[in-house]
Coordinates of C-alpha atoms (C1' of nucleotides) in Angstrom, one line a residue:
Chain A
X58 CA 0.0 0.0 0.0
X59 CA 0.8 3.4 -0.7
X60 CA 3.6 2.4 -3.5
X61 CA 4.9 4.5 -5.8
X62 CA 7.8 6.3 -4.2
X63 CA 10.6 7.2 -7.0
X64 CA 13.3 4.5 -7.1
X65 CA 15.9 7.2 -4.9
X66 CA 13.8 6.6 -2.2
X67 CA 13.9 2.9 -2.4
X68 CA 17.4 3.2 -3.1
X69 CA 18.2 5.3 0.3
X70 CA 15.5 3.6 2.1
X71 CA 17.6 -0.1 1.1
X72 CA 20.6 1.5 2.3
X73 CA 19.7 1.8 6.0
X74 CA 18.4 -2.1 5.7
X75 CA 22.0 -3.2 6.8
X76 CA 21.1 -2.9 10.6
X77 CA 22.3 0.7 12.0
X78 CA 21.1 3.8 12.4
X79 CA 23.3 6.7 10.6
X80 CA 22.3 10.8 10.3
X81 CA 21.3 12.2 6.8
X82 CA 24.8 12.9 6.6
X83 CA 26.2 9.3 7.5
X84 CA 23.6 8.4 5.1
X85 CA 24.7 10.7 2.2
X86 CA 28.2 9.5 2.7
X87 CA 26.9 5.8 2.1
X88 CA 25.0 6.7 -0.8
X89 CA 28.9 8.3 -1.8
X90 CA 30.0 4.7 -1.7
X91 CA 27.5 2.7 -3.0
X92 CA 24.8 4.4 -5.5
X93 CA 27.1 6.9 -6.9
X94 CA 28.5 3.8 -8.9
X95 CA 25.3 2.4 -10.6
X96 CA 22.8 4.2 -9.7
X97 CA 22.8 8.2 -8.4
X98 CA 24.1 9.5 -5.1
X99 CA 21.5 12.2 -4.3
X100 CA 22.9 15.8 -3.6
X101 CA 22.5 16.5 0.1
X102 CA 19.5 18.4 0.1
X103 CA 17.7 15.5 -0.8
X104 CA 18.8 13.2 1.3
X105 CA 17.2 15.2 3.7
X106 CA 14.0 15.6 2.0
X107 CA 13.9 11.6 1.5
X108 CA 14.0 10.9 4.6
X109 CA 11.8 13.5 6.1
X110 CA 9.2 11.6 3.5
X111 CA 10.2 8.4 4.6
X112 CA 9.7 9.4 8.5
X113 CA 6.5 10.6 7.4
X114 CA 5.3 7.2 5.8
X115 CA 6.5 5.5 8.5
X116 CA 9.3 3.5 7.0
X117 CA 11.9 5.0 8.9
X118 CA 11.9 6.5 12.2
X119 CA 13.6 9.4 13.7
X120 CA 15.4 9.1 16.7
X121 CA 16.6 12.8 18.1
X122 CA 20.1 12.2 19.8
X123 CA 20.1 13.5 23.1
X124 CA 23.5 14.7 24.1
X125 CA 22.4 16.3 21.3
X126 CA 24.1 20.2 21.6
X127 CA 21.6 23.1 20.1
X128 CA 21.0 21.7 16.8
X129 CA 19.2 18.3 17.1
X130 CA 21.3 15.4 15.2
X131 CA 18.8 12.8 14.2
X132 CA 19.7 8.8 13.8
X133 CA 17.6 7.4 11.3
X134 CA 16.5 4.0 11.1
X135 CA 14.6 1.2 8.6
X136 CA 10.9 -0.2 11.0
X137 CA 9.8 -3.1 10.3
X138 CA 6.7 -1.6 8.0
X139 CA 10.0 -0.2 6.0
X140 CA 11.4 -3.4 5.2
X141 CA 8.1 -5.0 4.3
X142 CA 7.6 -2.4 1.7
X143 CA 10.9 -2.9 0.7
X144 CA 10.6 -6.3 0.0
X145 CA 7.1 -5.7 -1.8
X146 CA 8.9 -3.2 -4.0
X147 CA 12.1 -5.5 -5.0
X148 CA 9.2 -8.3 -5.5
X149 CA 6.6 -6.5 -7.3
X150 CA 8.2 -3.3 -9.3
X151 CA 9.2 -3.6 -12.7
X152 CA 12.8 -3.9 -13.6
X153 CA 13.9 -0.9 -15.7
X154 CA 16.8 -2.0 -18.4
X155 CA 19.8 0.5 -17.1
X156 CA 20.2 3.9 -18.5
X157 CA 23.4 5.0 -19.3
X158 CA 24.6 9.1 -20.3
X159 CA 27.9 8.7 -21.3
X160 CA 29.1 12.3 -23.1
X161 CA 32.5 10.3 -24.0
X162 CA 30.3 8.1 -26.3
X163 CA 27.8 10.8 -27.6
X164 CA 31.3 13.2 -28.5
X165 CA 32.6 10.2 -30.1
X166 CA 29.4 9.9 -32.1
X167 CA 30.3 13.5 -33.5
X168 CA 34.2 12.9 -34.2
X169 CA 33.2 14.0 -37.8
X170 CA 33.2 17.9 -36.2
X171 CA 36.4 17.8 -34.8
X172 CA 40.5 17.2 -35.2
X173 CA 41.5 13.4 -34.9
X174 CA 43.7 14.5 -31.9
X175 CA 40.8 16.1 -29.7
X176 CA 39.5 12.7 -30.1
X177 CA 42.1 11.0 -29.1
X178 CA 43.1 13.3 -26.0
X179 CA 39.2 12.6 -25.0
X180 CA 39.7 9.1 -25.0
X181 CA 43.1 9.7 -23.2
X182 CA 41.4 11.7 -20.7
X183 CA 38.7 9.2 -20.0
X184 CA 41.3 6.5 -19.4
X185 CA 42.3 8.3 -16.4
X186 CA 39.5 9.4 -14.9
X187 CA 38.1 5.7 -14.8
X188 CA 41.5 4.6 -13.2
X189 CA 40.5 7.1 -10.4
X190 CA 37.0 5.7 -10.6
X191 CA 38.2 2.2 -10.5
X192 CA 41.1 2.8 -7.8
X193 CA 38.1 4.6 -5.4
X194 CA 35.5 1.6 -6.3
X195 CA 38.2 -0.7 -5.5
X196 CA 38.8 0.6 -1.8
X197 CA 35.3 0.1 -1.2
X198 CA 35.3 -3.4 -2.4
X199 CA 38.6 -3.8 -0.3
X200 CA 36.7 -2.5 2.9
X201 CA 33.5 -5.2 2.4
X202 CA 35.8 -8.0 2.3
X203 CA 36.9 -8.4 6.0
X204 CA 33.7 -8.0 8.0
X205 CA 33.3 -8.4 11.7
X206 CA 30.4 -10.5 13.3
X207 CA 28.2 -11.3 10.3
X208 CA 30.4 -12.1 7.1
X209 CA 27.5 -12.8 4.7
X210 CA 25.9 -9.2 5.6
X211 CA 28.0 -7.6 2.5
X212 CA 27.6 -10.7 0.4
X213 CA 25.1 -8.5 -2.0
X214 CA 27.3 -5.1 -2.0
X215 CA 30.9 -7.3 -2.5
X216 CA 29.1 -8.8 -5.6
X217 CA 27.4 -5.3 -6.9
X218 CA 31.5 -3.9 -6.4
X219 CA 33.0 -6.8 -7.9
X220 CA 30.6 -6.3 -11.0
X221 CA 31.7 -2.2 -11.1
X222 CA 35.2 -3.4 -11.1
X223 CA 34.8 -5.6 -14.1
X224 CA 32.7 -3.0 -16.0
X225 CA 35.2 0.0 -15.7
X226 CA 38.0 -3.2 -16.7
X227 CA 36.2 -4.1 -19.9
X228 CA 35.4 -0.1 -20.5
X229 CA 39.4 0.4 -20.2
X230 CA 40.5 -1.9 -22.8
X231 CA 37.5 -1.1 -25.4
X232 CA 38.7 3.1 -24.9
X233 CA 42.4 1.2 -25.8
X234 CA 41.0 -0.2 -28.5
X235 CA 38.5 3.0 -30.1
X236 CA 42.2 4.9 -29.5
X237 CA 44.2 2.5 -32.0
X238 CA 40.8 2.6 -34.0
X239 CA 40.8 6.5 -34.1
X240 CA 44.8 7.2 -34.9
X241 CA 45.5 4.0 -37.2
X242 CA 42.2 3.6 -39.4
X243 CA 42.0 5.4 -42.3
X244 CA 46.0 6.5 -41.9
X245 CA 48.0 5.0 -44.9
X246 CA 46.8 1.2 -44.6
X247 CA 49.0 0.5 -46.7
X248 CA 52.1 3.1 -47.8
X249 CA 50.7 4.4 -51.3
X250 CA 52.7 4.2 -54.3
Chain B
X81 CA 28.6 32.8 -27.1
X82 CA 25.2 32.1 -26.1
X83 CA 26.6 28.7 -24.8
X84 CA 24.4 27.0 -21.9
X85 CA 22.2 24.8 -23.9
X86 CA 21.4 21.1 -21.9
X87 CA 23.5 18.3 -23.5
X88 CA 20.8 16.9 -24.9
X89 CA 20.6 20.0 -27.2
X90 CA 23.4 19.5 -28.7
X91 CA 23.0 15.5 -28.4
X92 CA 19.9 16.4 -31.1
X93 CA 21.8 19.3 -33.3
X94 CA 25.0 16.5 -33.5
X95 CA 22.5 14.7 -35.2
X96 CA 21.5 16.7 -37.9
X97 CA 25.5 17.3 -38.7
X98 CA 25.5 14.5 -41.1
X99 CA 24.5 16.4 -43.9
X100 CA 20.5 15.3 -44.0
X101 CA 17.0 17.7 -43.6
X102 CA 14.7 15.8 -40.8
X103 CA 11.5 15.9 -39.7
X104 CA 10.9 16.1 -35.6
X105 CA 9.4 12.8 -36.2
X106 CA 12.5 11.8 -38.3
X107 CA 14.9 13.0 -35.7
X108 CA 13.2 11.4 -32.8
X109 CA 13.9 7.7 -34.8
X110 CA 17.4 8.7 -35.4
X111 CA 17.5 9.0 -31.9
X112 CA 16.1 6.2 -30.9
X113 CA 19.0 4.5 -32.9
X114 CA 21.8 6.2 -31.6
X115 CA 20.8 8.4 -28.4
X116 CA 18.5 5.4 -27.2
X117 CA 21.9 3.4 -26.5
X118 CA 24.4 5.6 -24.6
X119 CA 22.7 8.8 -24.0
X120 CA 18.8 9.3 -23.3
X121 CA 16.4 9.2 -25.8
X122 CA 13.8 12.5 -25.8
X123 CA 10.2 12.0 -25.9
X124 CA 8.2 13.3 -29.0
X125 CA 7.8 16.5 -26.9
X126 CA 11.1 17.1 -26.2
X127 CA 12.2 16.6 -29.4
X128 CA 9.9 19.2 -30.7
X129 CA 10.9 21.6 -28.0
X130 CA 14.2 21.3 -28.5
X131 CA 13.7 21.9 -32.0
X132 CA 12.1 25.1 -31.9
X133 CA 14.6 26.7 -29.2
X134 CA 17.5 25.8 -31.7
X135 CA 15.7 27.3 -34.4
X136 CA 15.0 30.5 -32.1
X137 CA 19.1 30.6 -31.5
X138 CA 19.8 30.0 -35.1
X139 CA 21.6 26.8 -34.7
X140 CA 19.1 25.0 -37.1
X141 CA 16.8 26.5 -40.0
X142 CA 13.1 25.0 -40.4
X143 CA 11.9 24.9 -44.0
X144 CA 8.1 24.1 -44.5
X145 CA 7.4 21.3 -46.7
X146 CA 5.7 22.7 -49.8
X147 CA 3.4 20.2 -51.2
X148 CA 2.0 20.1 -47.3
X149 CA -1.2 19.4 -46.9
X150 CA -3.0 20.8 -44.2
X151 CA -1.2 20.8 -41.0
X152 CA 2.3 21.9 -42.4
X153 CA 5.1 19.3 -42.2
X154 CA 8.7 21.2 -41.2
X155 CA 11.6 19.8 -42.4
X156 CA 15.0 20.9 -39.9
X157 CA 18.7 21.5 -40.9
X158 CA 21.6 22.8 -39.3
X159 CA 22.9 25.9 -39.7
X160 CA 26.4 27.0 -39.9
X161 CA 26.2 29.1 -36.6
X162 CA 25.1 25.5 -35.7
X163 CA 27.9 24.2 -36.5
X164 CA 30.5 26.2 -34.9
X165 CA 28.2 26.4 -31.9
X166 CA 28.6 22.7 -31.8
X167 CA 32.2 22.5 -32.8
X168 CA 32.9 25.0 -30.0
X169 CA 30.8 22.9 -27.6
X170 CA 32.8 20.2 -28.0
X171 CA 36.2 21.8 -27.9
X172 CA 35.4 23.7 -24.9
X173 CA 32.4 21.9 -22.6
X174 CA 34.1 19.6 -19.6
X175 CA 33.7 16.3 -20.6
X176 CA 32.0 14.4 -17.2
X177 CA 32.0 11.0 -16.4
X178 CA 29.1 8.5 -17.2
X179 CA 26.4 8.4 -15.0
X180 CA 24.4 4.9 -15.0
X181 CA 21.1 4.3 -13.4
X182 CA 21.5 0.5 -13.0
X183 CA 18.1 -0.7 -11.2
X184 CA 19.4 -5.0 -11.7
X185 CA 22.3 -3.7 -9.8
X186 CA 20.4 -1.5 -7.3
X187 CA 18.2 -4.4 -6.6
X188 CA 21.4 -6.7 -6.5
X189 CA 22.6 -4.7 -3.5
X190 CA 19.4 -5.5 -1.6
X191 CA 19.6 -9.5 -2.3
X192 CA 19.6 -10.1 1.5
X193 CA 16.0 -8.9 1.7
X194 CA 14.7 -11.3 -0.6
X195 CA 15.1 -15.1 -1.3
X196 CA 18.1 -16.0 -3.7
X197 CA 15.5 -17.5 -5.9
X198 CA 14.1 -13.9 -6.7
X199 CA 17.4 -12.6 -7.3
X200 CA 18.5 -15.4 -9.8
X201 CA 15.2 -15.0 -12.0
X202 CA 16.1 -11.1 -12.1
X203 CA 19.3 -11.9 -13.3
X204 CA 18.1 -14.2 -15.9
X205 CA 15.6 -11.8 -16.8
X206 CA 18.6 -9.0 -17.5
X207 CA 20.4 -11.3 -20.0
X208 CA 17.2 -11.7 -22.0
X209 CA 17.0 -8.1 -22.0
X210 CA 20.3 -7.5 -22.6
X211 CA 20.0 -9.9 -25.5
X212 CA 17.0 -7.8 -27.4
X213 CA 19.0 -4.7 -27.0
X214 CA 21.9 -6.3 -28.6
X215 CA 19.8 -7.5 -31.0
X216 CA 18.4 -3.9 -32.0
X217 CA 21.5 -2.3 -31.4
X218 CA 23.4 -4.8 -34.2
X219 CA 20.9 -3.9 -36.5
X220 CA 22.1 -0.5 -36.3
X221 CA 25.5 -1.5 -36.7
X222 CA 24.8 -3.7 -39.6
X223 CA 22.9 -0.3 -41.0
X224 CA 26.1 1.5 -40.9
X225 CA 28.2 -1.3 -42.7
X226 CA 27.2 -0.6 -46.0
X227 CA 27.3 3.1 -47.0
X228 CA 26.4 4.4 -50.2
X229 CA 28.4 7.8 -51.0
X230 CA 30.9 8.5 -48.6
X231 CA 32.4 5.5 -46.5
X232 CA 33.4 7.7 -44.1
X233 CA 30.6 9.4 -42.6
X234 CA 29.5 6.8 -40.1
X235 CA 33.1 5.7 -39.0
X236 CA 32.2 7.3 -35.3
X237 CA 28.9 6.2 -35.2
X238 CA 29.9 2.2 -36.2
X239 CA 32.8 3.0 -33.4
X240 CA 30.3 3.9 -30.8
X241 CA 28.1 1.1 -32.2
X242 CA 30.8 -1.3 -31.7
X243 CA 31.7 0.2 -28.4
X244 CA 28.2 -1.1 -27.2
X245 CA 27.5 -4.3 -28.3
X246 CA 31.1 -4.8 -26.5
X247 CA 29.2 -3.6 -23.7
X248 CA 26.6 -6.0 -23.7
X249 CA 28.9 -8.5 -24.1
X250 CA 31.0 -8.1 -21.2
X251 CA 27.7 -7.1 -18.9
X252 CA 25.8 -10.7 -20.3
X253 CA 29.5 -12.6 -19.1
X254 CA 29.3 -10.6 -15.8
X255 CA 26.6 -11.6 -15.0
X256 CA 26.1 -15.3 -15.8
X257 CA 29.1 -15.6 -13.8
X258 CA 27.3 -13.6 -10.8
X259 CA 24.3 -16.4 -11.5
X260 CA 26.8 -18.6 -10.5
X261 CA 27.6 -16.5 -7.6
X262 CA 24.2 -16.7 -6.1
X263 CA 23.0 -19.9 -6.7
X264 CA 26.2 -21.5 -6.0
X265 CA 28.4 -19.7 -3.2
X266 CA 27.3 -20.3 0.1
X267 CA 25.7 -23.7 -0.4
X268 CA 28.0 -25.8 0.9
X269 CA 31.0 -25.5 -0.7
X270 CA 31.9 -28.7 0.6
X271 CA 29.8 -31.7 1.7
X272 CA 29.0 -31.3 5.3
X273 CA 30.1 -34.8 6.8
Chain C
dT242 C1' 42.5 31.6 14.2
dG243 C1' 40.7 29.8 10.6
dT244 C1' 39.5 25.9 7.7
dA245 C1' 37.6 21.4 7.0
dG246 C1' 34.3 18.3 8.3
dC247 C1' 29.8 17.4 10.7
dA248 C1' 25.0 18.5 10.6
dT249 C1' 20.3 20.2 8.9
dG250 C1' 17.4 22.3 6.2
dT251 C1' 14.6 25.9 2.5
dA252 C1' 13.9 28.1 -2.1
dA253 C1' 14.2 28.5 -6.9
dG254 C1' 14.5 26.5 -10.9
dC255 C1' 16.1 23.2 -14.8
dC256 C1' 15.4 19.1 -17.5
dG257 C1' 12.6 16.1 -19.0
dT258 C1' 8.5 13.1 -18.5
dT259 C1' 3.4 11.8 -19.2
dA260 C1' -1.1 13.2 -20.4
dC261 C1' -3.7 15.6 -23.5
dA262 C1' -5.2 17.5 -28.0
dT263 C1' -5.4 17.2 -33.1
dG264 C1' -5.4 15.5 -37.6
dA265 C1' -3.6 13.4 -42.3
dT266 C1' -2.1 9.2 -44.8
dT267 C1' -1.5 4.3 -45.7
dG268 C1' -2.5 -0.3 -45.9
dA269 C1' -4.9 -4.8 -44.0
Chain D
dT296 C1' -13.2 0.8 -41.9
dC297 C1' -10.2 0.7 -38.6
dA298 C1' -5.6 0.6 -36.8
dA299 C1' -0.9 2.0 -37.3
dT300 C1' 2.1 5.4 -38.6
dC301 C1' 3.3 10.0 -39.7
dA302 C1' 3.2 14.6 -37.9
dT303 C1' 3.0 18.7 -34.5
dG304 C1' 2.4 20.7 -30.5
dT305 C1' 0.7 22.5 -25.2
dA306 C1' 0.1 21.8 -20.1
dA307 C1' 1.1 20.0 -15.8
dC308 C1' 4.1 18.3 -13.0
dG309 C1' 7.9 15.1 -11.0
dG310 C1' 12.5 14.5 -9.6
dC311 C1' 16.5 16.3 -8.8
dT312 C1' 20.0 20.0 -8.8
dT313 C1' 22.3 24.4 -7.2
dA314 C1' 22.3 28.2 -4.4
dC315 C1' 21.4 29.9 -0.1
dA316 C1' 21.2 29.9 5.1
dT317 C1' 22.9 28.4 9.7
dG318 C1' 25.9 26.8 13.2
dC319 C1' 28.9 23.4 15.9
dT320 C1' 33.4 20.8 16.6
dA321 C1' 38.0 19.3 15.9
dC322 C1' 42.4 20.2 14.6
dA323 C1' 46.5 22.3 12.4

DNA sequence: TGTAGCATGTAAGCCGTTACATGATTGA
DNA sequence: TCAATCATGTAACGGCTTACATGCTACA
């Protein structure tokens, strides 16, 4: 009942389903590690609106931290009517195929407009910034391997990492690839006479 | 000067840079060949939208089917301002970083809130999906193959083309191997004596 | 002493969607 | 003759962003 919340919601609603209780910020910072990689980490300012909907609905509840100083620091955490919708919405929602905006691809697409090397130094440049990507994905994976009490509690997220990893690994050599495909082709196959 | 258009502006002007006079109708298919894939493709009423604020800038020029019948059919081309407005976009614009709304691996995330059953059925679900996308999206490639005039004028467009069916490739190996992961890791890994 | 991080929110506004409205042409 | 496709647009509104506003705490 009462459904149709947009998929952010579910998203930050699912991230407090691992059993603490964090502030909007804590949760923001999550999202930072987690749905920034296939999904969207949400800008601050509605993390905080999220979760004063959620309160609302009674899917999470608020809990104001006393030893709190002037400004009230709220913990935030899944009830049980929280999970149950959760699990009606994994079980019941459609599935969305992914949706991908990649401007590397789409300026690609144009390479007609433009100098072979601006190409070439885009390509270059994308290289890099998914080694950053992949080096900040990679500490996260790193820190869901060695878990305390419950080891099967990050099961789900080490898989969801794992799968990141492979994607920026496959994305890598393809960009190698469009490179040799951008400088060689159509360069002098063969020397003319 | 005048920059500050959405991407998806210039996303629709890039495609009428290679060299043909579309209809809105028109442009909204070529999008749905090319856009559809690695960017977003507009609705009908975006694409008309966008088409009439380009034309207000200058950046395309509508010409009115003669031989129209009643309700006049506009055909669209880009200008030369359009042109060096896109030319300049793509020299100058920062390039950012994909951003993928991935609800299979959202949901993936979450498996600890529903049976493993669920999960592996969603999974199975994506590969089918991902298997009619490839099968649309080499249709466009195959489309490209054989050009007419000039060879060269869909060389970035088979590129990206070929950059995403390498896509689907890798994701369809990921995740049968995370299939694998679910159903099999976990369940005793060795018979219990 | 001042900057970075923790912490919470409101307001304005952009981008794009769905729903609605309209009508001609083509082919089963 | 009826459905699908071609063809063009307006209105309402949803989801999210940036900009703005506020203030404490820890540390260099």
């Amino acid at each position: 009942m009462s459904q149709d919340l947009p998929t952010t919601s579910y998203a930050l609603l699912g991230l407090l389903s691992f059993g603490d209780r964090l502030t909007g910020y804590e949760l923001k910072q999550r999202s930072d590690r987690t749905l920034r990689f296939y999904w969207v980490s949400p800008a601050m300012s509605q993390v905080y609106t999220e979760l004063g909907r959620l309160t609302e609905r009674g899917l999470v509840s608020a809990h104001d931290d006393t030893s709190a100083p002037a400004r009230p620091t709220r913990r935030y955490q899944i009830t049980a009517t929280g999970v149950r919708e959760l699990r009606d919405w994994l079980g019941t929602a459609p599935v969305e195929f992914p949706a991908l905006k990649h401007p590397i691809a789409l300026r690609l697409l144009l390479g007609h407009l433009v100098d072979p090397h601006t190409t070439q130094t885009m390509l270059e440049e994308y290289i890099e910034a998914l080694a950053e990507r992949r080096t900040d994905l990679q500490a996260v994976r790193d820190s869901l391997e060695t878990n305390d009490a419950d080891p099967d509690l990050f099961r789900f997220p080490r898989m969801v990492a794992d799968w990141g990893l492979d994607y920026y690994e496959g994305e890598r050599r393809m960009v190698i690839e469009l490179i040799r495909r951008v400088t060689g082709e159509g360069m002098d196959p063969s020397p003319r006479s």
